[in-house]
CSV table of C-alpha atoms in Angstrom, one decimal:
chain,number,residue,atom,x,y,z
W,1,MET,CA,42.7,19.4,35.0
W,2,LEU,CA,41.3,18.2,38.3
W,3,LYS,CA,43.8,17.0,40.8
W,4,ILE,CA,43.5,14.4,43.6
W,5,ASP,CA,45.7,14.1,46.6
W,6,VAL,CA,47.9,10.9,46.7
W,7,VAL,CA,49.4,9.3,49.7
W,8,ARG,CA,51.6,6.2,49.7
W,9,SER,CA,52.2,5.3,53.3
W,10,VAL,CA,49.8,4.1,56.0
W,11,ALA,CA,51.0,7.0,58.3
W,12,ALA,CA,50.1,9.5,55.6
W,13,LEU,CA,46.7,7.9,54.9
W,14,ARG,CA,45.8,8.1,58.6
W,15,ALA,CA,47.0,11.7,58.8
W,16,ALA,CA,44.9,12.6,55.9
W,17,THR,CA,41.7,11.0,57.1
W,18,ARG,CA,42.0,11.9,60.8
W,19,PRO,CA,40.7,15.5,60.6
W,20,HIS,CA,37.6,14.3,58.7
W,21,ARG,CA,37.0,11.5,61.2
W,22,GLN,CA,37.4,13.9,64.2
W,23,ALA,CA,34.9,16.3,62.5
W,24,GLY,CA,32.3,13.5,62.5
W,25,LYS,CA,32.4,13.1,58.7
W,26,ARG,CA,31.6,9.7,57.1
W,27,ILE,CA,34.6,8.2,55.3
W,28,GLY,CA,34.0,6.0,52.3
W,29,LEU,CA,36.5,3.5,50.9
W,30,VAL,CA,36.8,2.1,47.3
W,31,PRO,CA,39.5,-0.6,47.1
W,32,THR,CA,40.8,-1.2,43.6
W,33,MET,CA,43.8,-2.7,41.8
W,34,GLY,CA,43.8,0.2,39.3
W,35,ALA,CA,43.3,-0.1,35.6
W,36,LEU,CA,40.1,1.6,36.2
W,37,HIS,CA,36.9,1.3,34.1
W,38,GLN,CA,33.4,2.5,34.4
W,39,GLY,CA,32.6,-0.2,36.9
W,40,HIS,CA,35.2,1.2,39.4
W,41,LEU,CA,33.9,4.7,38.8
W,42,GLU,CA,30.4,3.6,39.7
W,43,LEU,CA,31.8,2.4,43.0
W,44,VAL,CA,33.3,5.9,43.6
W,45,LYS,CA,29.9,7.5,42.7
W,46,VAL,CA,28.1,5.3,45.2
W,47,ALA,CA,30.6,6.0,47.9
W,48,ARG,CA,30.3,9.7,47.2
W,49,ARG,CA,26.5,9.5,47.8
W,50,HIS,CA,27.0,7.7,51.2
W,51,ALA,CA,30.1,9.4,52.6
W,52,ASP,CA,31.6,12.9,53.1
W,53,PHE,CA,35.2,11.9,52.3
W,54,VAL,CA,36.0,9.2,49.7
W,55,VAL,CA,39.3,7.3,49.7
W,56,ALA,CA,40.1,5.1,46.6
W,57,THR,CA,43.0,2.7,46.8
W,58,ILE,CA,45.2,1.5,44.0
W,59,PHE,CA,47.2,-1.6,44.8
W,60,VAL,CA,47.9,-4.7,42.7
W,61,ASN,CA,47.8,-7.2,45.6
W,62,PRO,CA,50.3,-10.0,45.0
W,63,LEU,CA,48.8,-12.3,47.6
W,64,GLN,CA,45.6,-12.9,45.6
W,65,PHE,CA,47.5,-14.1,42.5
W,66,LYS,CA,48.4,-17.8,42.4
W,67,PRO,CA,51.6,-19.0,40.6
W,68,GLY,CA,51.3,-18.7,36.9
W,69,GLU,CA,48.6,-16.0,36.9
W,70,ASP,CA,48.9,-12.6,35.5
W,71,LEU,CA,50.5,-10.6,38.3
W,72,ASP,CA,53.3,-9.2,36.2
W,73,ALA,CA,51.0,-8.6,33.2
W,74,TYR,CA,48.2,-7.0,35.1
W,75,PRO,CA,47.5,-3.6,33.5
W,76,ARG,CA,48.8,-0.6,35.4
W,77,ASP,CA,48.2,3.1,34.5
W,78,GLU,CA,48.4,5.2,37.6
W,79,THR,CA,48.3,8.6,35.9
W,80,THR,CA,45.1,7.7,34.0
W,81,ASP,CA,43.6,6.2,37.1
W,82,LEU,CA,44.2,9.3,39.2
W,83,ASN,CA,42.7,11.5,36.6
W,84,LEU,CA,39.6,9.3,36.5
W,85,LEU,CA,39.3,9.3,40.3
W,86,ALA,CA,39.6,13.1,40.5
W,87,ALA,CA,37.0,13.6,37.8
W,88,THR,CA,34.6,11.1,39.5
W,89,GLY,CA,34.7,12.8,42.9
W,90,ALA,CA,37.2,10.8,45.0
W,91,ASP,CA,39.0,13.0,47.6
W,92,LEU,CA,42.1,10.9,48.2
W,93,ALA,CA,44.1,8.1,46.5
W,94,PHE,CA,46.1,5.6,48.6
W,95,ALA,CA,48.7,4.0,46.3
W,96,PRO,CA,51.2,2.1,48.4
W,97,ASN,CA,53.9,-0.2,47.2
W,98,VAL,CA,54.3,-3.8,48.1
W,99,ALA,CA,56.8,-3.2,50.9
W,100,GLU,CA,54.5,-0.7,52.5
W,101,MET,CA,51.6,-3.2,52.6
W,102,TYR,CA,53.7,-6.3,53.4
W,103,PRO,CA,56.8,-5.3,55.4
W,104,LYS,CA,59.7,-7.7,55.8
W,105,ASN,CA,58.7,-11.0,57.5
W,106,PHE,CA,55.0,-10.3,57.1
W,107,SER,CA,53.3,-13.6,58.0
W,108,THR,CA,49.6,-13.0,58.9
W,109,GLU,CA,46.8,-14.4,56.8
W,110,VAL,CA,43.0,-13.8,57.0
W,111,LYS,CA,40.9,-16.8,55.9
W,112,VAL,CA,37.1,-17.0,55.5
W,113,GLY,CA,36.4,-20.7,55.5
W,114,GLU,CA,32.8,-21.6,54.4
W,115,LEU,CA,32.3,-19.2,51.5
W,116,THR,CA,35.6,-20.1,49.8
W,117,ARG,CA,34.8,-23.8,49.4
W,118,TYR,CA,33.1,-23.2,46.1
W,119,LEU,CA,33.5,-21.5,42.8
W,120,ASP,CA,36.7,-19.5,42.7
W,121,GLY,CA,37.9,-21.1,46.0
W,122,PRO,CA,39.0,-24.4,44.4
W,123,ALA,CA,39.6,-22.8,41.0
W,124,ARG,CA,42.1,-20.3,42.4
W,125,PRO,CA,43.7,-21.7,45.6
W,126,GLY,CA,44.8,-19.0,48.0
W,127,HIS,CA,43.1,-16.3,46.1
W,128,PHE,CA,40.5,-15.4,48.8
W,129,GLU,CA,43.1,-15.6,51.6
W,130,GLY,CA,44.9,-12.9,49.7
W,131,VAL,CA,41.8,-10.8,49.2
W,132,ALA,CA,40.6,-11.2,52.8
W,133,THR,CA,44.1,-10.2,54.1
W,134,VAL,CA,44.5,-7.1,52.0
W,135,VAL,CA,41.0,-5.9,52.6
W,136,THR,CA,41.3,-6.4,56.3
W,137,LYS,CA,44.5,-4.3,56.2
W,138,LEU,CA,42.9,-1.6,54.1
W,139,PHE,CA,40.0,-1.4,56.5
W,140,ASN,CA,42.3,-1.0,59.5
W,141,GLN,CA,44.4,1.5,57.6
W,142,ALA,CA,41.6,3.8,56.3
W,143,GLN,CA,39.1,3.1,59.1
W,144,PRO,CA,36.1,3.8,56.8
W,145,ASP,CA,32.4,3.9,57.7
W,146,ILE,CA,31.4,2.4,54.4
W,147,ALA,CA,33.2,0.4,51.7
W,148,CYS,CA,32.0,-0.3,48.2
W,149,PHE,CA,32.5,-3.5,46.2
W,150,GLY,CA,31.1,-4.6,42.8
W,151,GLU,CA,28.6,-7.4,42.4
W,152,LYS,CA,30.6,-8.6,39.4
W,153,ASP,CA,32.9,-10.2,41.9
W,154,PHE,CA,30.0,-11.5,43.9
W,155,GLN,CA,31.8,-14.2,45.8
W,156,GLN,CA,34.4,-11.7,46.8
W,157,LEU,CA,31.7,-9.4,48.0
W,158,GLN,CA,30.2,-12.1,50.1
W,159,VAL,CA,33.6,-13.0,51.6
W,160,ILE,CA,34.2,-9.4,52.6
W,161,ARG,CA,30.7,-9.1,54.1
W,162,ARG,CA,31.4,-12.2,56.1
W,163,LEU,CA,34.8,-11.2,57.4
W,164,THR,CA,33.4,-7.8,58.3
W,165,ARG,CA,30.6,-9.4,60.3
W,166,ASP,CA,32.8,-12.1,61.9
W,167,LEU,CA,35.5,-9.7,63.0
W,168,ASP,CA,33.0,-7.1,64.3
W,169,LEU,CA,34.3,-4.4,62.0
W,170,PRO,CA,32.1,-1.2,62.2
W,171,ILE,CA,31.9,-0.9,58.4
W,172,GLU,CA,28.9,-0.9,56.2
W,173,ILE,CA,29.6,-3.0,53.0
W,174,LEU,CA,27.7,-1.7,50.0
W,175,GLY,CA,27.3,-4.0,47.0
W,176,VAL,CA,27.1,-2.1,43.6
W,177,PRO,CA,25.4,-3.7,40.6
W,178,THR,CA,27.6,-5.0,37.7
W,179,VAL,CA,28.3,-2.4,35.0
W,180,ARG,CA,28.2,-3.9,31.6
W,181,ASP,CA,29.1,-2.9,28.0
W,182,GLU,CA,26.3,-2.6,25.4
W,183,ASP,CA,26.6,-6.3,24.5
W,184,GLY,CA,26.2,-7.3,28.1
W,185,LEU,CA,29.9,-8.2,28.9
W,186,ALA,CA,30.7,-7.3,32.5
W,187,MET,CA,33.3,-4.6,32.6
W,188,SER,CA,36.7,-5.8,33.9
W,189,SER,CA,40.3,-4.6,33.8
W,190,ARG,CA,41.2,-8.0,32.3
W,191,ASN,CA,39.0,-7.3,29.3
W,192,ARG,CA,42.0,-5.3,28.0
W,193,TYR,CA,43.7,-8.7,27.2
W,194,LEU,CA,41.0,-9.7,24.7
W,195,THR,CA,41.8,-9.6,21.0
W,196,GLU,CA,39.3,-8.0,18.7
W,197,ARG,CA,37.9,-11.4,17.7
W,198,GLU,CA,37.9,-12.6,21.3
W,199,ARG,CA,36.0,-9.5,22.4
W,200,ILE,CA,33.2,-10.3,20.0
W,201,ALA,CA,33.1,-13.9,21.3
W,202,ALA,CA,33.2,-12.8,24.9
W,203,ALA,CA,29.6,-11.5,24.6
W,204,MET,CA,28.5,-15.2,24.5
W,205,LEU,CA,29.2,-15.4,28.3
W,206,PRO,CA,26.5,-13.1,29.5
W,207,ALA,CA,24.2,-14.2,26.6
W,208,ALA,CA,24.5,-17.9,27.6
W,209,LEU,CA,24.0,-17.1,31.3
W,210,LYS,CA,20.8,-15.1,30.5
W,211,ASP,CA,19.4,-18.0,28.5
W,212,ALA,CA,20.2,-20.3,31.4
W,213,VAL,CA,18.5,-18.0,33.9
W,214,THR,CA,15.3,-18.0,31.8
W,215,GLU,CA,15.3,-21.8,31.9
W,216,LEU,CA,16.1,-22.0,35.6
W,217,GLN,CA,13.3,-19.6,36.4
W,218,ALA,CA,10.9,-21.8,34.5
W,219,GLY,CA,11.7,-24.6,36.9
W,220,ARG,CA,14.1,-26.8,35.0
W,221,ALA,CA,16.6,-28.8,36.9
W,222,ALA,CA,20.0,-27.2,37.1
W,223,ALA,CA,22.2,-30.0,35.8
W,224,PRO,CA,21.0,-30.1,32.2
W,225,VAL,CA,20.7,-26.4,32.0
W,226,LEU,CA,24.3,-25.9,33.3
W,227,GLU,CA,25.7,-28.5,30.9
W,228,LYS,CA,23.9,-26.8,28.0
W,229,THR,CA,25.5,-23.5,29.1
W,230,ARG,CA,28.9,-25.1,29.2
W,231,ALA,CA,28.4,-26.5,25.7
W,232,ALA,CA,27.4,-23.1,24.4
W,233,LEU,CA,30.5,-21.5,25.9
W,234,ARG,CA,32.8,-24.3,24.5
W,235,ALA,CA,31.2,-23.7,21.0
W,236,ALA,CA,32.1,-20.0,21.3
W,237,GLY,CA,35.7,-20.8,22.0
W,238,PHE,CA,35.9,-20.7,25.8
W,239,ASN,CA,38.4,-23.2,27.1
W,240,PRO,CA,38.9,-24.2,29.8
W,241,ILE,CA,35.7,-23.6,31.7
W,242,ASP,CA,36.4,-23.4,35.4
W,243,TYR,CA,32.8,-23.6,36.5
W,244,VAL,CA,29.1,-22.9,35.6
W,245,GLU,CA,27.1,-23.3,38.8
W,246,LEU,CA,23.8,-22.4,40.3
W,247,CYS,CA,24.4,-21.5,44.0
W,248,ASP,CA,22.7,-20.0,47.0
W,249,SER,CA,23.7,-16.3,47.0
W,250,GLU,CA,24.3,-16.3,50.8
W,251,THR,CA,26.1,-19.6,51.4
W,252,LEU,CA,27.3,-20.1,47.8
W,253,GLN,CA,26.5,-23.8,48.1
W,254,PRO,CA,25.5,-25.4,44.8
W,255,LEU,CA,21.8,-26.0,44.2
W,256,PRO,CA,19.9,-28.7,42.2
W,257,ALA,CA,17.2,-26.2,41.1
W,258,ALA,CA,16.5,-22.5,41.4
W,259,ARG,CA,15.0,-21.2,44.6
W,260,GLU,CA,14.6,-17.8,46.3
W,261,GLY,CA,18.0,-16.2,46.6
W,262,SER,CA,19.7,-18.4,44.0
W,263,ARG,CA,22.4,-17.0,41.6
W,264,LEU,CA,24.1,-18.3,38.5
W,265,PHE,CA,27.9,-18.1,38.4
W,266,ALA,CA,30.5,-18.8,35.7
W,267,ALA,CA,34.2,-18.5,35.1
W,268,ALA,CA,35.8,-19.4,31.8
W,269,HIS,CA,38.9,-18.7,29.7
W,270,LEU,CA,38.9,-17.1,26.3
W,271,GLY,CA,42.5,-17.1,24.9
W,272,ARG,CA,44.6,-15.8,27.8
W,273,THR,CA,41.8,-14.0,29.5
W,274,ARG,CA,39.8,-15.4,32.4
W,275,LEU,CA,36.3,-14.0,32.5
W,276,ILE,CA,33.8,-14.2,35.3
W,277,ASP,CA,30.1,-13.3,35.6
W,278,ASN,CA,27.0,-13.9,37.6
W,279,TRP,CA,23.3,-13.3,37.4
W,280,PRO,CA,20.5,-13.4,40.0
W,281,VAL,CA,18.0,-16.1,39.2
W,282,LEU,CA,15.2,-15.9,41.9
């Protein structure tokens, strides 16, 4: 069985990456919260193509869960994750505990303002501050040349691009297309929560969004198309629906109709599972 080196402290991570950096090798970073699926592994593959030494992180970040969310229930299977990373070509896994990432009296927060005013910003207060803070720390700890993030979490990807630009971090952010199951459902660690019946119904999310994209591309106003999409999701059992919105892909501001660079976003609950998805429109 393939093995992967595992480090659990920032000091050990820096010691492991230093010789590669000094040798002029490009370091790639793939941040994850574990419970890996094919979408995560695609990130590793992309990093492998763009870097000489690939570091994957496994850390369930408590700062990005609001009260009442699934922090304690979030799936964890480190042994399986490490085997998958080794088989996919990662060179090193960084798997710290909470105390290593957030020492006693930790009190610093990174906030990206404009891009978090919409979509998951109001739906999950504090979420993006937690994401931005942990990603900034991981960037400082690993000092990568490139970092890979999935387009399934498109708002997160844009937030990370913005913080990287605004803080002058010398890191290239690579967005990787969403990996989907055969029925179109975007792969997610939280899909494990779905019951068999819910998993069948979940395919309505990408199906409804694809139908909406077709109508928006034909020039229909966004409001009736979005309401029709919400109705289709409610009929399939989604409740509540956090949002179905057409937005500019750069600013994430809602749009009244499709235009170049627009993207359709949705977040909705099916049973105890919150599903998100997005599709480019024009």
